[in-house]
JSON list of C-alpha atoms and ligand atoms in Angstrom, two decimals:
[
{"chain": "X", "resi": 1, "resn": "MET", "atom": "CA", "xyz": [34.09, 43.81, 13.39]},
{"chain": "X", "resi": 2, "resn": "SER", "atom": "CA", "xyz": [35.24, 44.90, 9.96]},
{"chain": "X", "resi": 3, "resn": "ALA", "atom": "CA", "xyz": [38.85, 45.40, 8.93]},
{"chain": "X", "resi": 4, "resn": "SER", "atom": "CA", "xyz": [38.09, 49.07, 8.18]},
{"chain": "X", "resi": 5, "resn": "ILE", "atom": "CA", "xyz": [37.51, 49.96, 11.84]},
{"chain": "X", "resi": 6, "resn": "ILE", "atom": "CA", "xyz": [40.46, 48.08, 13.29]},
{"chain": "X", "resi": 7, "resn": "GLY", "atom": "CA", "xyz": [44.01, 48.91, 12.26]},
{"chain": "X", "resi": 8, "resn": "THR", "atom": "CA", "xyz": [45.93, 46.73, 9.85]},
{"chain": "X", "resi": 9, "resn": "ALA", "atom": "CA", "xyz": [48.55, 45.91, 12.50]},
{"chain": "X", "resi": 10, "resn": "SER", "atom": "CA", "xyz": [45.96, 44.72, 14.97]},
{"chain": "X", "resi": 11, "resn": "LEU", "atom": "CA", "xyz": [44.24, 42.71, 12.25]},
{"chain": "X", "resi": 12, "resn": "PHE", "atom": "CA", "xyz": [47.48, 40.86, 11.53]},
{"chain": "X", "resi": 13, "resn": "ALA", "atom": "CA", "xyz": [48.21, 40.37, 15.21]},
{"chain": "X", "resi": 14, "resn": "GLU", "atom": "CA", "xyz": [44.84, 38.66, 15.49]},
{"chain": "X", "resi": 15, "resn": "LEU", "atom": "CA", "xyz": [45.92, 36.22, 12.79]},
{"chain": "X", "resi": 16, "resn": "GLY", "atom": "CA", "xyz": [48.43, 34.60, 15.09]},
{"chain": "X", "resi": 17, "resn": "TYR", "atom": "CA", "xyz": [50.17, 34.81, 18.42]},
{"chain": "X", "resi": 18, "resn": "GLN", "atom": "CA", "xyz": [52.46, 37.16, 20.33]},
{"chain": "X", "resi": 19, "resn": "ASP", "atom": "CA", "xyz": [52.91, 35.06, 23.50]},
{"chain": "X", "resi": 20, "resn": "THR", "atom": "CA", "xyz": [54.92, 32.27, 21.88]},
{"chain": "X", "resi": 21, "resn": "PRO", "atom": "CA", "xyz": [58.72, 31.72, 21.97]},
{"chain": "X", "resi": 22, "resn": "LYS", "atom": "CA", "xyz": [60.97, 33.88, 19.82]},
{"chain": "X", "resi": 23, "resn": "LEU", "atom": "CA", "xyz": [62.35, 32.20, 16.72]},
{"chain": "X", "resi": 24, "resn": "PRO", "atom": "CA", "xyz": [66.16, 32.24, 16.29]},
{"chain": "X", "resi": 25, "resn": "GLY", "atom": "CA", "xyz": [67.64, 34.67, 13.79]},
{"chain": "X", "resi": 26, "resn": "VAL", "atom": "CA", "xyz": [64.47, 36.66, 13.03]},
{"chain": "X", "resi": 27, "resn": "PRO", "atom": "CA", "xyz": [62.53, 39.31, 14.99]},
{"chain": "X", "resi": 28, "resn": "TYR", "atom": "CA", "xyz": [59.40, 37.16, 15.15]},
{"chain": "X", "resi": 29, "resn": "VAL", "atom": "CA", "xyz": [57.80, 34.65, 17.49]},
{"chain": "X", "resi": 30, "resn": "VAL", "atom": "CA", "xyz": [56.33, 31.26, 16.58]},
{"chain": "X", "resi": 31, "resn": "HIS", "atom": "CA", "xyz": [53.05, 31.78, 14.62]},
{"chain": "X", "resi": 32, "resn": "ASP", "atom": "CA", "xyz": [53.65, 35.56, 14.61]},
{"chain": "X", "resi": 33, "resn": "GLY", "atom": "CA", "xyz": [50.63, 37.34, 13.14]},
{"chain": "X", "resi": 34, "resn": "LYS", "atom": "CA", "xyz": [52.79, 40.40, 12.45]},
{"chain": "X", "resi": 35, "resn": "ARG", "atom": "CA", "xyz": [55.32, 38.52, 10.35]},
{"chain": "X", "resi": 36, "resn": "PRO", "atom": "CA", "xyz": [55.10, 39.87, 6.77]},
{"chain": "X", "resi": 37, "resn": "GLN", "atom": "CA", "xyz": [52.58, 38.06, 4.62]},
{"chain": "X", "resi": 38, "resn": "PRO", "atom": "CA", "xyz": [54.15, 36.25, 1.63]},
{"chain": "X", "resi": 39, "resn": "ARG", "atom": "CA", "xyz": [53.45, 37.94, -1.66]},
{"chain": "X", "resi": 40, "resn": "VAL", "atom": "CA", "xyz": [50.49, 36.44, -3.52]},
{"chain": "X", "resi": 41, "resn": "LEU", "atom": "CA", "xyz": [51.60, 34.90, -6.81]},
{"chain": "X", "resi": 42, "resn": "GLU", "atom": "CA", "xyz": [49.13, 33.77, -9.43]},
{"chain": "X", "resi": 43, "resn": "THR", "atom": "CA", "xyz": [50.19, 30.54, -11.18]},
{"chain": "X", "resi": 44, "resn": "ALA", "atom": "CA", "xyz": [48.73, 28.24, -13.81]},
{"chain": "X", "resi": 45, "resn": "GLY", "atom": "CA", "xyz": [47.83, 25.83, -10.98]},
{"chain": "X", "resi": 46, "resn": "ALA", "atom": "CA", "xyz": [48.88, 22.25, -10.32]},
{"chain": "X", "resi": 47, "resn": "VAL", "atom": "CA", "xyz": [51.78, 20.80, -12.27]},
{"chain": "X", "resi": 48, "resn": "VAL", "atom": "CA", "xyz": [50.75, 17.18, -12.76]},
{"chain": "X", "resi": 49, "resn": "ILE", "atom": "CA", "xyz": [53.73, 14.81, -13.01]},
{"chain": "X", "resi": 50, "resn": "LYS", "atom": "CA", "xyz": [53.19, 11.13, -13.69]},
{"chain": "X", "resi": 51, "resn": "ALA", "atom": "CA", "xyz": [55.13, 8.83, -11.37]},
{"chain": "X", "resi": 52, "resn": "PRO", "atom": "CA", "xyz": [58.56, 7.97, -12.80]},
{"chain": "X", "resi": 53, "resn": "ALA", "atom": "CA", "xyz": [59.36, 4.27, -13.26]},
{"chain": "X", "resi": 54, "resn": "ASP", "atom": "CA", "xyz": [61.34, 4.02, -10.01]},
{"chain": "X", "resi": 55, "resn": "ALA", "atom": "CA", "xyz": [58.74, 5.78, -7.83]},
{"chain": "X", "resi": 56, "resn": "VAL", "atom": "CA", "xyz": [56.94, 4.18, -4.90]},
{"chain": "X", "resi": 57, "resn": "VAL", "atom": "CA", "xyz": [53.32, 5.02, -5.70]},
{"chain": "X", "resi": 58, "resn": "LEU", "atom": "CA", "xyz": [51.45, 5.53, -2.44]},
{"chain": "X", "resi": 59, "resn": "PHE", "atom": "CA", "xyz": [48.16, 6.52, -4.08]},
{"chain": "X", "resi": 60, "resn": "ASP", "atom": "CA", "xyz": [47.16, 6.26, -7.74]},
{"chain": "X", "resi": 61, "resn": "GLY", "atom": "CA", "xyz": [43.43, 6.82, -7.29]},
{"chain": "X", "resi": 62, "resn": "SER", "atom": "CA", "xyz": [42.45, 3.20, -6.95]},
{"chain": "X", "resi": 63, "resn": "ASN", "atom": "CA", "xyz": [43.04, 2.03, -3.37]},
{"chain": "X", "resi": 64, "resn": "LEU", "atom": "CA", "xyz": [44.51, 2.87, 0.06]},
{"chain": "X", "resi": 65, "resn": "ASP", "atom": "CA", "xyz": [46.58, -0.32, 0.34]},
{"chain": "X", "resi": 66, "resn": "ALA", "atom": "CA", "xyz": [49.80, 1.63, 1.11]},
{"chain": "X", "resi": 67, "resn": "TRP", "atom": "CA", "xyz": [48.28, 3.25, 4.22]},
{"chain": "X", "resi": 68, "resn": "THR", "atom": "CA", "xyz": [47.02, 2.59, 7.73]},
{"chain": "X", "resi": 69, "resn": "SER", "atom": "CA", "xyz": [45.32, 4.66, 10.40]},
{"chain": "X", "resi": 70, "resn": "GLY", "atom": "CA", "xyz": [47.08, 3.82, 13.64]},
{"chain": "X", "resi": 71, "resn": "GLY", "atom": "CA", "xyz": [47.64, 0.23, 12.52]},
{"chain": "X", "resi": 72, "resn": "ASP", "atom": "CA", "xyz": [43.99, -0.21, 11.53]},
{"chain": "X", "resi": 73, "resn": "LYS", "atom": "CA", "xyz": [42.47, 0.03, 8.09]},
{"chain": "X", "resi": 74, "resn": "PRO", "atom": "CA", "xyz": [42.74, 3.51, 6.61]},
{"chain": "X", "resi": 75, "resn": "ALA", "atom": "CA", "xyz": [40.01, 5.88, 7.77]},
{"chain": "X", "resi": 76, "resn": "TRP", "atom": "CA", "xyz": [40.05, 8.05, 4.64]},
{"chain": "X", "resi": 77, "resn": "GLU", "atom": "CA", "xyz": [37.70, 7.63, 1.67]},
{"chain": "X", "resi": 78, "resn": "ILE", "atom": "CA", "xyz": [38.29, 7.53, -2.05]},
{"chain": "X", "resi": 79, "resn": "LYS", "atom": "CA", "xyz": [36.12, 9.90, -4.09]},
{"chain": "X", "resi": 80, "resn": "ASP", "atom": "CA", "xyz": [36.53, 10.61, -7.80]},
{"chain": "X", "resi": 81, "resn": "GLY", "atom": "CA", "xyz": [40.11, 9.27, -7.79]},
{"chain": "X", "resi": 82, "resn": "ALA", "atom": "CA", "xyz": [41.18, 11.33, -4.77]},
{"chain": "X", "resi": 83, "resn": "MET", "atom": "CA", "xyz": [41.68, 10.27, -1.15]},
{"chain": "X", "resi": 84, "resn": "VAL", "atom": "CA", "xyz": [39.67, 12.45, 1.20]},
{"chain": "X", "resi": 85, "resn": "ALA", "atom": "CA", "xyz": [40.79, 13.18, 4.77]},
{"chain": "X", "resi": 86, "resn": "LYS", "atom": "CA", "xyz": [38.43, 11.73, 7.36]},
{"chain": "X", "resi": 87, "resn": "ASP", "atom": "CA", "xyz": [38.42, 10.85, 11.09]},
{"chain": "X", "resi": 88, "resn": "LYS", "atom": "CA", "xyz": [42.14, 10.07, 11.66]},
{"chain": "X", "resi": 89, "resn": "ASP", "atom": "CA", "xyz": [45.61, 10.61, 10.28]},
{"chain": "X", "resi": 90, "resn": "LEU", "atom": "CA", "xyz": [46.87, 8.35, 7.53]},
{"chain": "X", "resi": 91, "resn": "THR", "atom": "CA", "xyz": [50.28, 6.71, 7.88]},
{"chain": "X", "resi": 92, "resn": "SER", "atom": "CA", "xyz": [52.30, 5.02, 5.15]},
{"chain": "X", "resi": 93, "resn": "LYS", "atom": "CA", "xyz": [53.12, 1.35, 5.69]},
{"chain": "X", "resi": 94, "resn": "GLN", "atom": "CA", "xyz": [56.55, 1.91, 4.20]},
{"chain": "X", "resi": 95, "resn": "SER", "atom": "CA", "xyz": [59.29, 3.94, 5.90]},
{"chain": "X", "resi": 96, "resn": "PHE", "atom": "CA", "xyz": [61.39, 6.57, 4.16]},
{"chain": "X", "resi": 97, "resn": "GLY", "atom": "CA", "xyz": [64.40, 8.77, 4.83]},
{"chain": "X", "resi": 98, "resn": "ALA", "atom": "CA", "xyz": [65.62, 11.12, 2.10]},
{"chain": "X", "resi": 99, "resn": "ILE", "atom": "CA", "xyz": [62.95, 11.41, -0.58]},
{"chain": "X", "resi": 100, "resn": "GLN", "atom": "CA", "xyz": [61.56, 13.22, -3.55]},
{"chain": "X", "resi": 101, "resn": "LEU", "atom": "CA", "xyz": [57.81, 13.54, -3.09]},
{"chain": "X", "resi": 102, "resn": "HIS", "atom": "CA", "xyz": [55.04, 14.61, -5.43]},
{"chain": "X", "resi": 103, "resn": "PHE", "atom": "CA", "xyz": [51.35, 15.00, -4.71]},
{"chain": "X", "resi": 104, "resn": "GLU", "atom": "CA", "xyz": [48.39, 17.13, -5.59]},
{"chain": "X", "resi": 105, "resn": "TRP", "atom": "CA", "xyz": [45.85, 18.51, -3.11]},
{"chain": "X", "resi": 106, "resn": "LYS", "atom": "CA", "xyz": [42.76, 20.66, -2.92]},
{"chain": "X", "resi": 107, "resn": "LEU", "atom": "CA", "xyz": [39.92, 21.73, -0.66]},
{"chain": "X", "resi": 108, "resn": "PRO", "atom": "CA", "xyz": [36.47, 21.38, -2.22]},
{"chain": "X", "resi": 109, "resn": "ALA", "atom": "CA", "xyz": [34.84, 24.66, -3.28]},
{"chain": "X", "resi": 110, "resn": "GLY", "atom": "CA", "xyz": [32.17, 26.06, -1.02]},
{"chain": "X", "resi": 111, "resn": "ARG", "atom": "CA", "xyz": [33.55, 24.89, 2.32]},
{"chain": "X", "resi": 112, "resn": "PRO", "atom": "CA", "xyz": [33.95, 27.89, 4.67]},
{"chain": "X", "resi": 113, "resn": "VAL", "atom": "CA", "xyz": [37.53, 28.58, 5.78]},
{"chain": "X", "resi": 114, "resn": "ASN", "atom": "CA", "xyz": [38.89, 30.91, 8.43]},
{"chain": "X", "resi": 115, "resn": "GLY", "atom": "CA", "xyz": [42.65, 30.97, 8.99]},
{"chain": "X", "resi": 116, "resn": "GLN", "atom": "CA", "xyz": [43.76, 27.57, 10.29]},
{"chain": "X", "resi": 117, "resn": "GLY", "atom": "CA", "xyz": [40.17, 26.29, 10.26]},
{"chain": "X", "resi": 118, "resn": "GLY", "atom": "CA", "xyz": [38.21, 24.71, 7.45]},
{"chain": "X", "resi": 119, "resn": "GLY", "atom": "CA", "xyz": [40.97, 23.71, 5.05]},
{"chain": "X", "resi": 120, "resn": "ASN", "atom": "CA", "xyz": [43.87, 22.32, 7.06]},
{"chain": "X", "resi": 121, "resn": "SER", "atom": "CA", "xyz": [45.92, 19.17, 6.53]},
{"chain": "X", "resi": 122, "resn": "GLY", "atom": "CA", "xyz": [49.61, 18.48, 6.03]},
{"chain": "X", "resi": 123, "resn": "VAL", "atom": "CA", "xyz": [52.22, 15.93, 5.14]},
{"chain": "X", "resi": 124, "resn": "PHE", "atom": "CA", "xyz": [54.51, 14.92, 8.00]},
{"chain": "X", "resi": 125, "resn": "LEU", "atom": "CA", "xyz": [57.79, 13.68, 6.56]},
{"chain": "X", "resi": 126, "resn": "MET", "atom": "CA", "xyz": [59.09, 10.81, 8.72]},
{"chain": "X", "resi": 127, "resn": "GLY", "atom": "CA", "xyz": [55.92, 11.50, 10.75]},
{"chain": "X", "resi": 128, "resn": "LEU", "atom": "CA", "xyz": [57.81, 14.49, 12.24]},
{"chain": "X", "resi": 129, "resn": "TYR", "atom": "CA", "xyz": [58.36, 17.36, 9.81]},
{"chain": "X", "resi": 130, "resn": "GLU", "atom": "CA", "xyz": [55.19, 19.01, 8.52]},
{"chain": "X", "resi": 131, "resn": "VAL", "atom": "CA", "xyz": [54.83, 20.43, 5.04]},
{"chain": "X", "resi": 132, "resn": "GLN", "atom": "CA", "xyz": [51.74, 22.52, 5.67]},
{"chain": "X", "resi": 133, "resn": "VAL", "atom": "CA", "xyz": [48.71, 22.00, 3.48]},
{"chain": "X", "resi": 134, "resn": "LEU", "atom": "CA", "xyz": [46.17, 24.81, 3.96]},
{"chain": "X", "resi": 135, "resn": "GLN", "atom": "CA", "xyz": [43.62, 26.46, 1.70]},
{"chain": "X", "resi": 136, "resn": "SER", "atom": "CA", "xyz": [45.53, 29.77, 1.66]},
{"chain": "X", "resi": 137, "resn": "HIS", "atom": "CA", "xyz": [43.94, 31.49, -1.34]},
{"chain": "X", "resi": 138, "resn": "ASN", "atom": "CA", "xyz": [42.25, 34.64, 0.03]},
{"chain": "X", "resi": 139, "resn": "ASN", "atom": "CA", "xyz": [42.49, 33.12, 3.52]},
{"chain": "X", "resi": 140, "resn": "PRO", "atom": "CA", "xyz": [45.03, 35.00, 5.66]},
{"chain": "X", "resi": 141, "resn": "THR", "atom": "CA", "xyz": [46.63, 33.30, 8.63]},
{"chain": "X", "resi": 142, "resn": "TYR", "atom": "CA", "xyz": [49.93, 33.57, 10.46]},
{"chain": "X", "resi": 143, "resn": "PRO", "atom": "CA", "xyz": [52.57, 33.25, 7.71]},
{"chain": "X", "resi": 144, "resn": "ASP", "atom": "CA", "xyz": [54.41, 30.30, 9.28]},
{"chain": "X", "resi": 145, "resn": "GLY", "atom": "CA", "xyz": [51.12, 28.38, 9.13]},
{"chain": "X", "resi": 146, "resn": "GLN", "atom": "CA", "xyz": [50.04, 28.96, 5.54]},
{"chain": "X", "resi": 147, "resn": "ALA", "atom": "CA", "xyz": [50.35, 26.66, 2.55]},
{"chain": "X", "resi": 148, "resn": "GLY", "atom": "CA", "xyz": [53.97, 25.83, 1.77]},
{"chain": "X", "resi": 149, "resn": "SER", "atom": "CA", "xyz": [55.21, 26.81, 5.23]},
{"chain": "X", "resi": 150, "resn": "LEU", "atom": "CA", "xyz": [57.38, 24.74, 7.53]},
{"chain": "X", "resi": 151, "resn": "TYR", "atom": "CA", "xyz": [54.68, 24.94, 10.17]},
{"chain": "X", "resi": 152, "resn": "GLY", "atom": "CA", "xyz": [55.65, 27.10, 13.15]},
{"chain": "X", "resi": 153, "resn": "GLN", "atom": "CA", "xyz": [59.07, 27.80, 11.66]},
{"chain": "X", "resi": 154, "resn": "LEU", "atom": "CA", "xyz": [59.23, 29.36, 8.21]},
{"chain": "X", "resi": 155, "resn": "PRO", "atom": "CA", "xyz": [56.72, 30.99, 5.83]},
{"chain": "X", "resi": 156, "resn": "PRO", "atom": "CA", "xyz": [56.94, 30.21, 2.11]},
{"chain": "X", "resi": 157, "resn": "LEU", "atom": "CA", "xyz": [58.72, 32.65, -0.20]},
{"chain": "X", "resi": 158, "resn": "VAL", "atom": "CA", "xyz": [55.42, 33.40, -1.95]},
{"chain": "X", "resi": 159, "resn": "ASN", "atom": "CA", "xyz": [51.78, 32.40, -1.61]},
{"chain": "X", "resi": 160, "resn": "ALA", "atom": "CA", "xyz": [51.18, 30.32, -4.75]},
{"chain": "X", "resi": 161, "resn": "THR", "atom": "CA", "xyz": [47.94, 28.69, -3.60]},
{"chain": "X", "resi": 162, "resn": "SER", "atom": "CA", "xyz": [45.31, 27.83, -6.20]},
{"chain": "X", "resi": 163, "resn": "PRO", "atom": "CA", "xyz": [41.75, 29.15, -5.79]},
{"chain": "X", "resi": 164, "resn": "GLN", "atom": "CA", "xyz": [39.65, 26.93, -3.53]},
{"chain": "X", "resi": 165, "resn": "GLY", "atom": "CA", "xyz": [38.23, 23.97, -5.44]},
{"chain": "X", "resi": 166, "resn": "GLU", "atom": "CA", "xyz": [41.22, 23.82, -7.81]},
{"chain": "X", "resi": 167, "resn": "TRP", "atom": "CA", "xyz": [44.18, 21.45, -7.50]},
{"chain": "X", "resi": 168, "resn": "ASN", "atom": "CA", "xyz": [47.59, 22.42, -6.12]},
{"chain": "X", "resi": 169, "resn": "SER", "atom": "CA", "xyz": [50.81, 20.46, -6.65]},
{"chain": "X", "resi": 170, "resn": "TYR", "atom": "CA", "xyz": [53.71, 20.08, -4.24]},
{"chain": "X", "resi": 171, "resn": "ASP", "atom": "CA", "xyz": [57.10, 18.76, -5.30]},
{"chain": "X", "resi": 172, "resn": "VAL", "atom": "CA", "xyz": [59.40, 18.20, -2.37]},
{"chain": "X", "resi": 173, "resn": "ALA", "atom": "CA", "xyz": [63.01, 17.13, -1.84]},
{"chain": "X", "resi": 174, "resn": "PHE", "atom": "CA", "xyz": [63.78, 16.19, 1.76]},
{"chain": "X", "resi": 175, "resn": "GLU", "atom": "CA", "xyz": [66.81, 15.01, 3.69]},
{"chain": "X", "resi": 176, "resn": "PRO", "atom": "CA", "xyz": [66.62, 13.77, 7.29]},
{"chain": "X", "resi": 177, "resn": "PRO", "atom": "CA", "xyz": [68.95, 15.25, 9.89]},
{"chain": "X", "resi": 178, "resn": "VAL", "atom": "CA", "xyz": [72.39, 13.72, 10.30]},
{"chain": "X", "resi": 179, "resn": "TYR", "atom": "CA", "xyz": [73.43, 12.90, 13.86]},
{"chain": "X", "resi": 180, "resn": "LYS", "atom": "CA", "xyz": [76.99, 12.39, 15.03]},
{"chain": "X", "resi": 181, "resn": "ASP", "atom": "CA", "xyz": [77.96, 11.39, 18.56]},
{"chain": "X", "resi": 182, "resn": "GLY", "atom": "CA", "xyz": [74.38, 11.94, 19.73]},
{"chain": "X", "resi": 183, "resn": "LYS", "atom": "CA", "xyz": [74.16, 15.49, 18.35]},
{"chain": "X", "resi": 184, "resn": "VAL", "atom": "CA", "xyz": [72.67, 17.01, 15.23]},
{"chain": "X", "resi": 185, "resn": "GLU", "atom": "CA", "xyz": [75.48, 17.56, 12.77]},
{"chain": "X", "resi": 186, "resn": "THR", "atom": "CA", "xyz": [73.25, 18.59, 9.84]},
{"chain": "X", "resi": 187, "resn": "PRO", "atom": "CA", "xyz": [69.58, 19.56, 10.33]},
{"chain": "X", "resi": 188, "resn": "ALA", "atom": "CA", "xyz": [66.74, 18.16, 8.23]},
{"chain": "X", "resi": 189, "resn": "LYS", "atom": "CA", "xyz": [66.58, 20.02, 4.92]},
{"chain": "X", "resi": 190, "resn": "ILE", "atom": "CA", "xyz": [63.81, 20.69, 2.47]},
{"chain": "X", "resi": 191, "resn": "THR", "atom": "CA", "xyz": [62.96, 22.24, -0.87]},
{"chain": "X", "resi": 192, "resn": "ILE", "atom": "CA", "xyz": [59.29, 22.72, -1.79]},
{"chain": "X", "resi": 193, "resn": "ILE", "atom": "CA", "xyz": [57.88, 23.65, -5.19]},
{"chain": "X", "resi": 194, "resn": "HIS", "atom": "CA", "xyz": [54.22, 24.73, -5.09]},
{"chain": "X", "resi": 195, "resn": "ASN", "atom": "CA", "xyz": [52.38, 24.85, -8.42]},
{"chain": "X", "resi": 196, "resn": "GLY", "atom": "CA", "xyz": [55.75, 24.95, -10.19]},
{"chain": "X", "resi": 197, "resn": "VAL", "atom": "CA", "xyz": [57.12, 27.76, -7.99]},
{"chain": "X", "resi": 198, "resn": "VAL", "atom": "CA", "xyz": [59.93, 27.36, -5.44]},
{"chain": "X", "resi": 199, "resn": "VAL", "atom": "CA", "xyz": [58.52, 28.32, -2.04]},
{"chain": "X", "resi": 200, "resn": "GLN", "atom": "CA", "xyz": [61.20, 26.74, 0.20]},
{"chain": "X", "resi": 201, "resn": "HIS", "atom": "CA", "xyz": [64.75, 26.57, -1.10]},
{"chain": "X", "resi": 202, "resn": "GLY", "atom": "CA", "xyz": [67.12, 24.22, 0.73]},
{"chain": "X", "resi": 203, "resn": "GLU", "atom": "CA", "xyz": [65.79, 25.35, 4.10]},
{"chain": "X", "resi": 204, "resn": "SER", "atom": "CA", "xyz": [66.59, 23.72, 7.44]},
{"chain": "X", "resi": 205, "resn": "TYR", "atom": "CA", "xyz": [64.07, 22.56, 10.01]},
{"chain": "X", "resi": 206, "resn": "LEU", "atom": "CA", "xyz": [64.71, 23.74, 13.59]},
{"chain": "X", "resi": 207, "resn": "GLY", "atom": "CA", "xyz": [63.46, 20.32, 14.65]},
{"chain": "X", "resi": 208, "resn": "PRO", "atom": "CA", "xyz": [60.29, 18.23, 14.37]},
{"chain": "X", "resi": 209, "resn": "THR", "atom": "CA", "xyz": [57.15, 20.35, 13.90]},
{"chain": "X", "resi": 210, "resn": "ALA", "atom": "CA", "xyz": [55.69, 21.85, 17.07]},
{"chain": "X", "resi": 211, "resn": "HIS", "atom": "CA", "xyz": [52.60, 23.96, 17.82]},
{"chain": "X", "resi": 212, "resn": "LYS", "atom": "CA", "xyz": [53.04, 27.21, 19.80]},
{"chain": "X", "resi": 213, "resn": "SER", "atom": "CA", "xyz": [56.49, 26.12, 20.95]},
{"chain": "X", "resi": 214, "resn": "LEU", "atom": "CA", "xyz": [60.01, 26.22, 19.58]},
{"chain": "X", "resi": 215, "resn": "ALA", "atom": "CA", "xyz": [60.97, 23.10, 17.64]},
{"chain": "X", "resi": 216, "resn": "SER", "atom": "CA", "xyz": [64.11, 21.25, 18.72]},
{"chain": "X", "resi": 217, "resn": "TYR", "atom": "CA", "xyz": [65.74, 17.97, 17.80]},
{"chain": "X", "resi": 218, "resn": "PRO", "atom": "CA", "xyz": [65.30, 14.87, 19.95]},
{"chain": "X", "resi": 219, "resn": "ALA", "atom": "CA", "xyz": [68.24, 13.06, 21.51]},
{"chain": "X", "resi": 220, "resn": "SER", "atom": "CA", "xyz": [68.02, 10.30, 18.93]},
{"chain": "X", "resi": 221, "resn": "HIS", "atom": "CA", "xyz": [66.40, 9.98, 15.54]},
{"chain": "X", "resi": 222, "resn": "PRO", "atom": "CA", "xyz": [65.35, 7.15, 13.24]},
{"chain": "X", "resi": 223, "resn": "GLU", "atom": "CA", "xyz": [67.06, 6.85, 9.86]},
{"chain": "X", "resi": 224, "resn": "THR", "atom": "CA", "xyz": [63.74, 6.11, 8.19]},
{"chain": "X", "resi": 225, "resn": "ALA", "atom": "CA", "xyz": [60.12, 6.41, 9.31]},
{"chain": "X", "resi": 226, "resn": "PRO", "atom": "CA", "xyz": [56.62, 6.32, 7.81]},
{"chain": "X", "resi": 227, "resn": "LEU", "atom": "CA", "xyz": [55.20, 9.58, 6.50]},
{"chain": "X", "resi": 228, "resn": "SER", "atom": "CA", "xyz": [51.78, 10.67, 7.65]},
{"chain": "X", "resi": 229, "resn": "LEU", "atom": "CA", "xyz": [48.94, 12.80, 6.36]},
{"chain": "X", "resi": 230, "resn": "GLN", "atom": "CA", "xyz": [47.20, 15.02, 8.86]},
{"chain": "X", "resi": 231, "resn": "PHE", "atom": "CA", "xyz": [43.47, 14.87, 9.53]},
{"chain": "X", "resi": 232, "resn": "HIS", "atom": "CA", "xyz": [42.70, 18.29, 11.04]},
{"chain": "X", "resi": 233, "resn": "GLY", "atom": "CA", "xyz": [38.91, 18.04, 10.80]},
{"chain": "X", "resi": 234, "resn": "ASP", "atom": "CA", "xyz": [38.72, 19.07, 7.16]},
{"chain": "X", "resi": 235, "resn": "PRO", "atom": "CA", "xyz": [37.98, 17.04, 3.99]},
{"chain": "X", "resi": 236, "resn": "VAL", "atom": "CA", "xyz": [41.20, 17.93, 2.17]},
{"chain": "X", "resi": 237, "resn": "GLU", "atom": "CA", "xyz": [41.73, 15.79, -0.93]},
{"chain": "X", "resi": 238, "resn": "TYR", "atom": "CA", "xyz": [44.97, 14.25, -2.21]},
{"chain": "X", "resi": 239, "resn": "ARG", "atom": "CA", "xyz": [45.81, 12.52, -5.49]},
{"chain": "X", "resi": 240, "resn": "ASN", "atom": "CA", "xyz": [48.82, 11.27, -7.53]},
{"chain": "X", "resi": 241, "resn": "PHE", "atom": "CA", "xyz": [50.92, 10.71, -4.40]},
{"chain": "X", "resi": 242, "resn": "TRP", "atom": "CA", "xyz": [54.33, 9.19, -5.07]},
{"chain": "X", "resi": 243, "resn": "VAL", "atom": "CA", "xyz": [57.76, 9.05, -3.48]},
{"chain": "X", "resi": 244, "resn": "ARG", "atom": "CA", "xyz": [61.26, 8.41, -4.78]},
{"chain": "X", "resi": 245, "resn": "PRO", "atom": "CA", "xyz": [63.72, 7.35, -2.09]},
{"chain": "X", "resi": 246, "resn": "LEU", "atom": "CA", "xyz": [66.94, 9.29, -2.66]},
{"chain": "X", "resi": 247, "resn": "GLY", "atom": "CA", "xyz": [70.17, 7.43, -2.18]},
{"chain": "X", "resi": 248, "resn": "LYS", "atom": "CA", "xyz": [73.70, 7.63, -3.35]},
{"chain": "X", "resi": 249, "resn": "ARG", "atom": "CA", "xyz": [74.54, 7.70, -7.03]},
{"chain": "X", "resi": 250, "resn": "ASP", "atom": "CA", "xyz": [74.60, 4.16, -8.37]},
{"chain": "X", "resi": 251, "resn": "GLN", "atom": "CA", "xyz": [78.28, 4.41, -9.27]},
{"chain": "X", "resi": 252, "resn": "GLU", "atom": "CA", "xyz": [79.13, 5.47, -5.69]},
{"chain": "X", "resi": 253, "resn": "LYS", "atom": "CA", "xyz": [77.33, 2.67, -3.87]},
{"chain": "E", "resi": 1, "resn": "LIG", "atom": "MG1", "xyz": [48.41, 21.23, 9.02]}
]
């Protein structure tokens, strides 16, 4: 069926769901296909930043020593200086709380994509909070599932995705939630810069990432946890992956 013989509204509805829970504060449901599509913004592509001296380098192109797959050796492969998603998720050996994160990602040219299929991965901060990685150039999907979204919660401000086959960069600043007396006092917060463009600006997570359901915070929460990279069936590539744990100012320690 071509887009010309079905209405635009029904086309967008088919991109997502209408039978999912309503999100708080907006007239949309989780993965709402009718939620407005982020404006497409052309950029100069990935902003490559070399790891600063105090960074924890999790992948520099040479080996997967910083990672496991479920406690076993990492399932992903290294190809041309990039790590390529394969078979299982990848989990960092080291745990992190508040961090600055940089990495670059791409989907190889020529692989067919269709919405959430074909070019899907993601970085789960603390293993819980997904920063969505999706080949979203000329590939419409529900807006809270596209590149730069907080999956199932919040679309990016704009769609800054590079053409398929070209590198994207993400620069992220993340803070875990703060609990007090067994309740969430401050939610997890995130800023995401995609190809040099702010796409999430000090936004709050509703809770750990969920699919087709409303995210909510658990009764208790670790202070630090490993981060994980999603294997969603697609050979998404990552390179130049580094983290800077964020703490207090030295003079305030
Ligand atoms: Mg994903």
